[in-house]
Short mmCIF file of C-alpha atoms in Angstrom, two decimals:
data_model
loop_
_atom_site.label_atom_id
_atom_site.label_comp_id
_atom_site.label_asym_id
_atom_site.label_seq_id
_atom_site.Cartn_x
_atom_site.Cartn_y
_atom_site.Cartn_z
CA MET A 1 15.44 -71.02 16.99
CA THR A 2 18.58 -72.82 15.83
CA ASP A 3 21.29 -71.65 13.47
CA ASP A 4 19.92 -73.85 10.69
CA GLU A 5 16.53 -72.20 10.86
CA SER A 6 17.89 -68.65 11.01
CA HIS A 7 20.37 -69.20 8.14
CA LYS A 8 18.82 -67.99 4.92
CA SER A 9 20.59 -69.02 1.76
CA LEU A 10 20.27 -68.64 -1.97
CA HIS A 11 20.28 -71.79 -4.07
CA ILE A 12 21.20 -71.51 -7.75
CA PHE A 13 20.99 -74.72 -9.78
CA GLY A 14 20.87 -76.68 -6.51
CA THR A 15 24.05 -75.10 -5.11
CA ASP A 16 24.05 -73.00 -1.95
CA VAL A 17 26.02 -69.93 -3.05
CA SER A 18 26.62 -68.82 0.54
CA MET A 19 28.98 -71.79 0.90
CA ILE A 20 31.15 -70.81 -2.09
CA PRO A 21 34.34 -69.06 -0.93
CA CYS A 22 34.77 -65.50 -2.29
CA PHE A 23 31.28 -65.41 -3.86
CA ARG A 24 29.76 -62.72 -1.67
CA SER A 25 32.73 -60.37 -1.58
CA SER A 26 33.31 -60.68 -5.33
CA PHE A 27 29.77 -59.65 -6.15
CA LEU A 28 29.71 -56.86 -3.58
CA TYR A 29 32.89 -55.36 -5.02
CA GLY A 30 31.60 -55.90 -8.55
CA ILE A 31 28.27 -54.20 -7.88
CA SER A 32 29.98 -51.27 -6.14
CA GLY A 33 32.49 -50.91 -8.95
CA GLY A 34 29.77 -51.08 -11.61
CA ILE A 35 27.71 -48.38 -9.92
CA VAL A 36 30.72 -46.11 -9.52
CA GLY A 37 31.90 -46.74 -13.09
CA GLY A 38 28.46 -46.08 -14.54
CA LEU A 39 27.92 -42.92 -12.49
CA LEU A 40 31.33 -41.49 -13.33
CA THR A 41 30.78 -42.18 -17.03
CA PHE A 42 27.37 -40.54 -16.90
CA LEU A 43 28.73 -37.49 -15.10
CA ARG A 44 31.49 -37.17 -17.68
CA THR A 45 29.50 -37.79 -20.88
CA SER A 46 25.78 -37.37 -19.98
CA ARG A 47 25.02 -40.36 -22.20
CA PRO A 48 22.85 -42.90 -20.35
CA LEU A 49 23.34 -45.83 -22.72
CA LEU A 50 27.12 -45.44 -22.73
CA SER A 51 27.17 -45.17 -18.94
CA CYS A 52 25.11 -48.39 -18.66
CA HIS A 53 27.60 -50.17 -20.91
CA TYR A 54 30.55 -48.86 -18.89
CA GLY A 55 28.81 -49.76 -15.62
CA MET A 56 28.15 -53.31 -16.79
CA GLY A 57 31.69 -53.66 -18.12
CA THR A 58 33.14 -52.35 -14.87
CA PHE A 59 30.93 -54.76 -12.89
CA THR A 60 32.08 -57.71 -15.00
CA VAL A 61 35.78 -56.87 -14.91
CA THR A 62 35.74 -56.11 -11.17
CA THR A 63 33.79 -59.25 -10.28
CA LEU A 64 35.92 -61.59 -12.39
CA GLY A 65 39.17 -59.90 -11.36
CA TYR A 66 38.43 -60.03 -7.64
CA TRP A 67 37.03 -63.58 -7.93
CA SER A 68 40.25 -64.77 -9.60
CA TRP A 69 42.51 -63.04 -7.08
CA CYS A 70 40.47 -64.21 -4.08
CA ARG A 71 40.22 -67.83 -5.26
CA TYR A 72 43.96 -67.93 -6.01
CA ASN A 73 44.76 -66.76 -2.47
CA TRP A 74 42.14 -69.12 -0.99
CA SER A 75 43.63 -72.08 -2.88
CA LYS A 76 47.15 -71.13 -1.83
CA LYS A 77 46.12 -70.93 1.84
CA SER A 78 44.21 -74.19 1.56
CA ILE A 79 47.31 -75.99 0.25
CA GLN A 80 49.44 -74.46 3.01
CA TYR A 81 46.93 -75.61 5.67
CA GLN A 82 46.98 -79.14 4.24
CA GLN A 83 50.79 -79.21 4.28
CA LEU A 84 50.87 -77.90 7.84
CA GLN A 85 48.29 -80.47 8.98
CA SER A 86 50.29 -83.26 7.37
CA ALA A 87 53.52 -82.05 9.01
CA LEU A 88 51.83 -81.84 12.43
CA GLN A 89 50.44 -85.36 12.06
CA LYS A 90 53.89 -86.70 11.14
CA GLN A 91 55.48 -84.85 14.04
CA ALA A 92 52.91 -86.26 16.45
CA ALA A 93 53.49 -89.78 15.12
CA PHE A 94 57.29 -89.52 15.46
CA GLU A 95 57.31 -87.73 18.82
CA GLY A 96 59.49 -89.48 21.37
CA THR A 97 61.15 -91.84 18.90
CA ALA A 98 64.67 -92.08 17.58
CA LEU A 99 63.40 -90.93 14.20
CA GLU A 100 62.37 -87.61 15.75
CA ASP A 101 65.88 -87.09 17.11
CA GLU A 102 67.33 -87.89 13.69
CA MET A 103 64.97 -85.45 11.93
CA ASN A 104 65.77 -82.72 14.48
CA ALA A 105 69.49 -83.30 13.96
CA LYS A 106 69.07 -82.90 10.19
CA ALA A 107 67.05 -79.72 10.69
CA GLY A 108 69.61 -78.34 13.15
CA LEU A 109 67.15 -78.27 16.06
CA LYS A 110 67.97 -79.21 19.62
CA SER A 111 66.04 -82.11 21.08
CA ALA A 112 64.16 -81.44 24.30
#
């Protein structure tokens, strides 16, 4: 059995949600937060409808809040990886040339 056969995924509107960064963790934190928020509200007020509203509100706020924070950090890391990859490609292209010595001199690095 290969990895493709053992990988089970959920498709919503033709999109595999397991491939979306931060999707799984956002919903897990949201569901946990909603359950805790609803239970605490029920324990405090003993009103089931109010606790359902608080649970759903807590789920929504937690999911959207964590999704935003996670995607911001993911985007920031993605940009940093792209910049690093570009710098490494430039360094590899200039390695052993006079331009490398000039760039090292500007940066204050010693040439090897």
